[in-house]
């Protein structure tokens, strides 16, 4: 699912209306979720694993400084911040694993994140993967989020496929990371990026959106209307 985000910052990479960033070459961060027919991951675990995968990619030594992926990461962040989630199984997954990237594992989910690629320049083994119709279920009850854990709150009024929600959760995690002071970043990184993804209660959602926390709004390329608020990133250090 391809998405953009928004913050009130002028010329934000997450703003749905056109800006200077649209004139830059456009890149996308690919994520591939492993979905085997016999053992698909739980939906919430897949969302949380995708969000952590984005944070792992942002902080990997290859993504910063003079690292081998640093130029691609800078080019991606200079333009729109797009993420696309595709699905793979069997031989498709093995081919994806052979490409440069990082696999992040949750309780039941595996997500591989790759350095950014040009919007029209996907590696063939990723380009052939399915992007639409990725949906998953939670077979067991999802427990309430720990108040001490960063939570990515999903809009309760939007019906998003699992692939769309994974990309949006990744956006929310990235906004939270950007908003944190250095000390809080270091602590979150050292702990392995614990986080939860939960759907907000309908009565709680308006206060979350109005609370000054990092907020994701969709550009409207897929599934939902432009400007729709999809995620609020609630990290304890941002409250």
PDB file of N, CA, C and O in Angstrom, residues 2-50:
ATOM      1  N   UNK A   2       0.626   2.159  -0.867  1.00  0.00           N
ATOM      2  CA  UNK A   2       1.466   3.354  -0.972  1.00  0.00           C
ATOM      3  C   UNK A   2       0.794   4.504  -0.255  1.00  0.00           C
ATOM      4  O   UNK A   2      -0.394   4.747  -0.437  1.00  0.00           O
ATOM      5  N   UNK A   3       1.543   5.231   0.566  1.00  0.00           N
ATOM      6  CA  UNK A   3       0.963   6.239   1.434  1.00  0.00           C
ATOM      7  C   UNK A   3       1.890   7.426   1.572  1.00  0.00           C
ATOM      8  O   UNK A   3       3.089   7.333   1.425  1.00  0.00           O
ATOM      9  N   UNK A   4       1.317   8.566   1.937  1.00  0.00           N
ATOM     10  CA  UNK A   4       2.072   9.706   2.409  1.00  0.00           C
ATOM     11  C   UNK A   4       1.474  10.131   3.734  1.00  0.00           C
ATOM     12  O   UNK A   4       0.357   9.790   4.070  1.00  0.00           O
ATOM     13  N   UNK A   5       2.255  10.944   4.482  1.00  0.00           N
ATOM     14  CA  UNK A   5       1.820  11.400   5.787  1.00  0.00           C
ATOM     15  C   UNK A   5       1.809  12.914   5.829  1.00  0.00           C
ATOM     16  O   UNK A   5       2.300  13.577   4.936  1.00  0.00           O
ATOM     17  N   UNK A   6       1.291  13.445   6.915  1.00  0.00           N
ATOM     18  CA  UNK A   6       1.298  14.895   7.048  1.00  0.00           C
ATOM     19  C   UNK A   6       1.559  15.323   8.479  1.00  0.00           C
ATOM     20  O   UNK A   6       1.160  14.668   9.423  1.00  0.00           O
ATOM     21  N   UNK A   7       2.259  16.421   8.639  1.00  0.00           N
ATOM     22  CA  UNK A   7       2.404  17.123   9.897  1.00  0.00           C
ATOM     23  C   UNK A   7       2.206  18.583   9.572  1.00  0.00           C
ATOM     24  O   UNK A   7       2.214  18.987   8.416  1.00  0.00           O
ATOM     25  N   UNK A   8       2.026  19.469  10.568  1.00  0.00           N
ATOM     26  CA  UNK A   8       1.811  20.873  10.263  1.00  0.00           C
ATOM     27  C   UNK A   8       3.072  21.611   9.838  1.00  0.00           C
ATOM     28  O   UNK A   8       3.049  22.805   9.656  1.00  0.00           O
ATOM     29  N   UNK A   9       4.204  20.917   9.685  1.00  0.00           N
ATOM     30  CA  UNK A   9       5.442  21.563   9.289  1.00  0.00           C
ATOM     31  C   UNK A   9       5.359  21.969   7.826  1.00  0.00           C
ATOM     32  O   UNK A   9       4.939  21.189   6.980  1.00  0.00           O
ATOM     33  N   UNK A  10       5.768  23.222   7.452  1.00  0.00           N
ATOM     34  CA  UNK A  10       5.737  23.625   6.051  1.00  0.00           C
ATOM     35  C   UNK A  10       6.577  22.685   5.191  1.00  0.00           C
ATOM     36  O   UNK A  10       7.647  22.251   5.580  1.00  0.00           O
ATOM     37  N   UNK A  11       6.069  22.383   3.999  1.00  0.00           N
ATOM     38  CA  UNK A  11       6.730  21.494   3.054  1.00  0.00           C
ATOM     39  C   UNK A  11       7.101  20.161   3.694  1.00  0.00           C
ATOM     40  O   UNK A  11       8.167  19.616   3.474  1.00  0.00           O
ATOM     41  N   UNK A  12       6.218  19.644   4.518  1.00  0.00           N
ATOM     42  CA  UNK A  12       6.451  18.354   5.156  1.00  0.00           C
ATOM     43  C   UNK A  12       6.416  17.227   4.139  1.00  0.00           C
ATOM     44  O   UNK A  12       5.630  17.258   3.194  1.00  0.00           O
ATOM     45  N   UNK A  13       7.251  16.185   4.330  1.00  0.00           N
ATOM     46  CA  UNK A  13       7.154  15.024   3.444  1.00  0.00           C
ATOM     47  C   UNK A  13       5.885  14.232   3.654  1.00  0.00           C
ATOM     48  O   UNK A  13       5.584  13.318   2.903  1.00  0.00           O
ATOM     49  N   UNK A  14       5.135  14.571   4.694  1.00  0.00           N
ATOM     50  CA  UNK A  14       3.912  13.849   5.011  1.00  0.00           C
ATOM     51  C   UNK A  14       2.659  14.691   4.750  1.00  0.00           C
ATOM     52  O   UNK A  14       1.603  14.399   5.269  1.00  0.00           O
ATOM     53  N   UNK A  15       2.791  15.742   3.956  1.00  0.00           N
ATOM     54  CA  UNK A  15       1.663  16.623   3.690  1.00  0.00           C
ATOM     55  C   UNK A  15       0.991  16.196   2.391  1.00  0.00           C
ATOM     56  O   UNK A  15       1.663  15.935   1.392  1.00  0.00           O
ATOM     57  N   UNK A  16      -0.353  16.105   2.352  1.00  0.00           N
ATOM     58  CA  UNK A  16      -1.015  15.612   1.138  1.00  0.00           C
ATOM     59  C   UNK A  16      -1.018  16.596  -0.020  1.00  0.00           C
ATOM     60  O   UNK A  16      -1.131  16.185  -1.167  1.00  0.00           O
ATOM     61  N   UNK A  17      -0.932  17.911   0.246  1.00  0.00           N
ATOM     62  CA  UNK A  17      -0.978  18.869  -0.851  1.00  0.00           C
ATOM     63  C   UNK A  17       0.413  19.060  -1.455  1.00  0.00           C
ATOM     64  O   UNK A  17       1.421  18.845  -0.792  1.00  0.00           O
ATOM     65  N   UNK A  18       0.516  19.459  -2.728  1.00  0.00           N
ATOM     66  CA  UNK A  18       1.811  19.543  -3.405  1.00  0.00           C
ATOM     67  C   UNK A  18       2.750  20.538  -2.737  1.00  0.00           C
ATOM     68  O   UNK A  18       2.338  21.553  -2.169  1.00  0.00           O
ATOM     69  N   UNK A  19       4.039  20.258  -2.819  1.00  0.00           N
ATOM     70  CA  UNK A  19       5.060  21.134  -2.268  1.00  0.00           C
ATOM     71  C   UNK A  19       6.363  20.913  -3.001  1.00  0.00           C
ATOM     72  O   UNK A  19       6.439  20.159  -3.985  1.00  0.00           O
ATOM     73  N   UNK A  20       7.420  21.550  -2.518  1.00  0.00           N
ATOM     74  CA  UNK A  20       8.715  21.445  -3.185  1.00  0.00           C
ATOM     75  C   UNK A  20       9.218  20.007  -3.211  1.00  0.00           C
ATOM     76  O   UNK A  20       9.941  19.611  -4.131  1.00  0.00           O
ATOM     77  N   UNK A  21       8.850  19.230  -2.197  1.00  0.00           N
ATOM     78  CA  UNK A  21       9.314  17.838  -2.159  1.00  0.00           C
ATOM     79  C   UNK A  21       8.787  17.021  -3.339  1.00  0.00           C
ATOM     80  O   UNK A  21       9.377  16.019  -3.719  1.00  0.00           O
ATOM     81  N   UNK A  22       7.665  17.448  -3.909  1.00  0.00           N
ATOM     82  CA  UNK A  22       7.129  16.723  -5.055  1.00  0.00           C
ATOM     83  C   UNK A  22       7.978  16.899  -6.300  1.00  0.00           C
ATOM     84  O   UNK A  22       7.875  16.114  -7.245  1.00  0.00           O
ATOM     85  N   UNK A  23       8.809  17.945  -6.326  1.00  0.00           N
ATOM     86  CA  UNK A  23       9.665  18.192  -7.483  1.00  0.00           C
ATOM     87  C   UNK A  23      10.942  17.352  -7.435  1.00  0.00           C
ATOM     88  O   UNK A  23      11.648  17.228  -8.444  1.00  0.00           O
ATOM     89  N   UNK A  24      11.262  16.794  -6.275  1.00  0.00           N
ATOM     90  CA  UNK A  24      12.453  15.946  -6.144  1.00  0.00           C
ATOM     91  C   UNK A  24      12.179  14.559  -6.723  1.00  0.00           C
ATOM     92  O   UNK A  24      11.023  14.135  -6.809  1.00  0.00           O
ATOM     93  N   UNK A  25      13.233  13.834  -7.130  1.00  0.00           N
ATOM     94  CA  UNK A  25      13.028  12.437  -7.547  1.00  0.00           C
ATOM     95  C   UNK A  25      12.344  11.653  -6.427  1.00  0.00           C
ATOM     96  O   UNK A  25      12.688  11.804  -5.253  1.00  0.00           O
ATOM     97  N   UNK A  26      11.392  10.833  -6.795  1.00  0.00           N
ATOM     98  CA  UNK A  26      10.579  10.139  -5.810  1.00  0.00           C
ATOM     99  C   UNK A  26      11.087   8.719  -5.572  1.00  0.00           C
ATOM    100  O   UNK A  26      11.384   7.976  -6.511  1.00  0.00           O
ATOM    101  N   UNK A  27      11.166   8.363  -4.294  1.00  0.00           N
ATOM    102  CA  UNK A  27      11.618   7.036  -3.874  1.00  0.00           C
ATOM    103  C   UNK A  27      10.562   6.407  -2.973  1.00  0.00           C
ATOM    104  O   UNK A  27       9.671   7.086  -2.460  1.00  0.00           O
ATOM    105  N   UNK A  28      10.693   5.114  -2.770  1.00  0.00           N
ATOM    106  CA  UNK A  28       9.755   4.382  -1.926  1.00  0.00           C
ATOM    107  C   UNK A  28      10.535   3.392  -1.073  1.00  0.00           C
ATOM    108  O   UNK A  28      11.556   2.848  -1.490  1.00  0.00           O
ATOM    109  N   UNK A  29      10.067   3.200   0.160  1.00  0.00           N
ATOM    110  CA  UNK A  29      10.657   2.203   1.060  1.00  0.00           C
ATOM    111  C   UNK A  29       9.843   0.915   0.930  1.00  0.00           C
ATOM    112  O   UNK A  29       8.682   0.876   1.343  1.00  0.00           O
ATOM    113  N   UNK A  30      10.426  -0.155   0.365  1.00  0.00           N
ATOM    114  CA  UNK A  30       9.670  -1.398   0.225  1.00  0.00           C
ATOM    115  C   UNK A  30       9.688  -2.224   1.515  1.00  0.00           C
ATOM    116  O   UNK A  30      10.730  -2.366   2.161  1.00  0.00           O
ATOM    117  N   UNK A  31       8.545  -2.763   1.859  1.00  0.00           N
ATOM    118  CA  UNK A  31       8.436  -3.744   2.937  1.00  0.00           C
ATOM    119  C   UNK A  31       7.702  -4.960   2.392  1.00  0.00           C
ATOM    120  O   UNK A  31       6.708  -4.817   1.665  1.00  0.00           O
ATOM    121  N   UNK A  32       8.189  -6.139   2.742  1.00  0.00           N
ATOM    122  CA  UNK A  32       7.547  -7.380   2.310  1.00  0.00           C
ATOM    123  C   UNK A  32       7.200  -8.188   3.549  1.00  0.00           C
ATOM    124  O   UNK A  32       8.068  -8.464   4.388  1.00  0.00           O
ATOM    125  N   UNK A  33       5.936  -8.566   3.656  1.00  0.00           N
ATOM    126  CA  UNK A  33       5.480  -9.380   4.774  1.00  0.00           C
ATOM    127  C   UNK A  33       5.333 -10.827   4.296  1.00  0.00           C
ATOM    128  O   UNK A  33       4.816 -11.084   3.206  1.00  0.00           O
ATOM    129  N   UNK A  34       5.821 -11.734   5.090  1.00  0.00           N
ATOM    130  CA  UNK A  34       5.716 -13.159   4.754  1.00  0.00           C
ATOM    131  C   UNK A  34       4.346 -13.678   5.154  1.00  0.00           C
ATOM    132  O   UNK A  34       3.963 -13.624   6.334  1.00  0.00           O
ATOM    133  N   UNK A  35       3.601 -14.178   4.184  1.00  0.00           N
ATOM    134  CA  UNK A  35       2.268 -14.719   4.456  1.00  0.00           C
ATOM    135  C   UNK A  35       2.175 -16.091   3.805  1.00  0.00           C
ATOM    136  O   UNK A  35       1.859 -16.230   2.620  1.00  0.00           O
ATOM    137  N   UNK A  36       2.480 -17.107   4.575  1.00  0.00           N
ATOM    138  CA  UNK A  36       2.345 -18.478   4.099  1.00  0.00           C
ATOM    139  C   UNK A  36       0.892 -18.924   4.272  1.00  0.00           C
ATOM    140  O   UNK A  36       0.238 -18.585   5.260  1.00  0.00           O
ATOM    141  N   UNK A  37       0.395 -19.683   3.307  1.00  0.00           N
ATOM    142  CA  UNK A  37      -1.015 -20.096   3.351  1.00  0.00           C
ATOM    143  C   UNK A  37      -1.347 -20.845   4.644  1.00  0.00           C
ATOM    144  O   UNK A  37      -2.398 -20.627   5.242  1.00  0.00           O
ATOM    145  N   UNK A  38      -0.452 -21.714   5.071  1.00  0.00           N
ATOM    146  CA  UNK A  38      -0.748 -22.570   6.228  1.00  0.00           C
ATOM    147  C   UNK A  38      -0.560 -21.855   7.561  1.00  0.00           C
ATOM    148  O   UNK A  38      -1.104 -22.305   8.574  1.00  0.00           O
ATOM    149  N   UNK A  39       0.192 -20.753   7.565  1.00  0.00           N
ATOM    150  CA  UNK A  39       0.488 -20.101   8.845  1.00  0.00           C
ATOM    151  C   UNK A  39       0.650 -18.593   8.655  1.00  0.00           C
ATOM    152  O   UNK A  39       1.743 -18.043   8.829  1.00  0.00           O
ATOM    153  N   UNK A  40      -0.437 -17.887   8.326  1.00  0.00           N
ATOM    154  CA  UNK A  40      -0.334 -16.434   8.193  1.00  0.00           C
ATOM    155  C   UNK A  40      -0.116 -15.781   9.545  1.00  0.00           C
ATOM    156  O   UNK A  40      -0.552 -16.308  10.575  1.00  0.00           O
ATOM    157  N   UNK A  41       0.553 -14.644   9.583  1.00  0.00           N
ATOM    158  CA  UNK A  41       0.764 -13.968  10.864  1.00  0.00           C
ATOM    159  C   UNK A  41      -0.520 -13.325  11.367  1.00  0.00           C
ATOM    160  O   UNK A  41      -1.457 -13.077  10.602  1.00  0.00           O
ATOM    161  N   UNK A  42      -0.556 -13.044  12.659  1.00  0.00           N
ATOM    162  CA  UNK A  42      -1.661 -12.279  13.221  1.00  0.00           C
ATOM    163  C   UNK A  42      -1.574 -10.835  12.751  1.00  0.00           C
ATOM    164  O   UNK A  42      -0.482 -10.288  12.570  1.00  0.00           O
ATOM    165  N   UNK A  43      -2.719 -10.219  12.541  1.00  0.00           N
ATOM    166  CA  UNK A  43      -2.760  -8.867  11.992  1.00  0.00           C
ATOM    167  C   UNK A  43      -1.993  -7.866  12.860  1.00  0.00           C
ATOM    168  O   UNK A  43      -1.138  -7.126  12.368  1.00  0.00           O
ATOM    169  N   UNK A  44      -2.297  -7.817  14.158  1.00  0.00           N
ATOM    170  CA  UNK A  44      -1.661  -6.823  15.022  1.00  0.00           C
ATOM    171  C   UNK A  44      -0.163  -7.043  15.082  1.00  0.00           C
ATOM    172  O   UNK A  44       0.621  -6.085  15.048  1.00  0.00           O
ATOM    173  N   UNK A  45       0.273  -8.289  15.148  1.00  0.00           N
ATOM    174  CA  UNK A  45       1.703  -8.572  15.181  1.00  0.00           C
ATOM    175  C   UNK A  45       2.371  -8.131  13.881  1.00  0.00           C
ATOM    176  O   UNK A  45       3.492  -7.618  13.889  1.00  0.00           O
ATOM    177  N   UNK A  46       1.698  -8.305  12.756  1.00  0.00           N
ATOM    178  CA  UNK A  46       2.256  -7.856  11.475  1.00  0.00           C
ATOM    179  C   UNK A  46       2.394  -6.339  11.446  1.00  0.00           C
ATOM    180  O   UNK A  46       3.408  -5.800  10.975  1.00  0.00           O
ATOM    181  N   UNK A  47       1.401  -5.628  11.963  1.00  0.00           N
ATOM    182  CA  UNK A  47       1.466  -4.159  12.005  1.00  0.00           C
ATOM    183  C   UNK A  47       2.614  -3.698  12.890  1.00  0.00           C
ATOM    184  O   UNK A  47       3.385  -2.794  12.526  1.00  0.00           O
ATOM    185  N   UNK A  48       2.734  -4.313  14.055  1.00  0.00           N
ATOM    186  CA  UNK A  48       3.799  -3.919  14.981  1.00  0.00           C
ATOM    187  C   UNK A  48       5.179  -4.257  14.417  1.00  0.00           C
ATOM    188  O   UNK A  48       6.134  -3.479  14.563  1.00  0.00           O
ATOM    189  N   UNK A  49       5.291  -5.398  13.765  1.00  0.00           N
ATOM    190  CA  UNK A  49       6.575  -5.797  13.192  1.00  0.00           C
ATOM    191  C   UNK A  49       6.970  -4.871  12.051  1.00  0.00           C
ATOM    192  O   UNK A  49       8.143  -4.505  11.907  1.00  0.00           O
ATOM    193  N   UNK A  50       6.010  -4.458  11.235  1.00  0.00           N
ATOM    194  CA  UNK A  50       6.300  -3.513  10.153  1.00  0.00           C
ATOM    195  C   UNK A  50       6.769  -2.174  10.708  1.00  0.00           C
ATOM    196  O   UNK A  50       7.710  -1.562  10.177  1.00  0.00           O
TER     197      UNK A  50
END
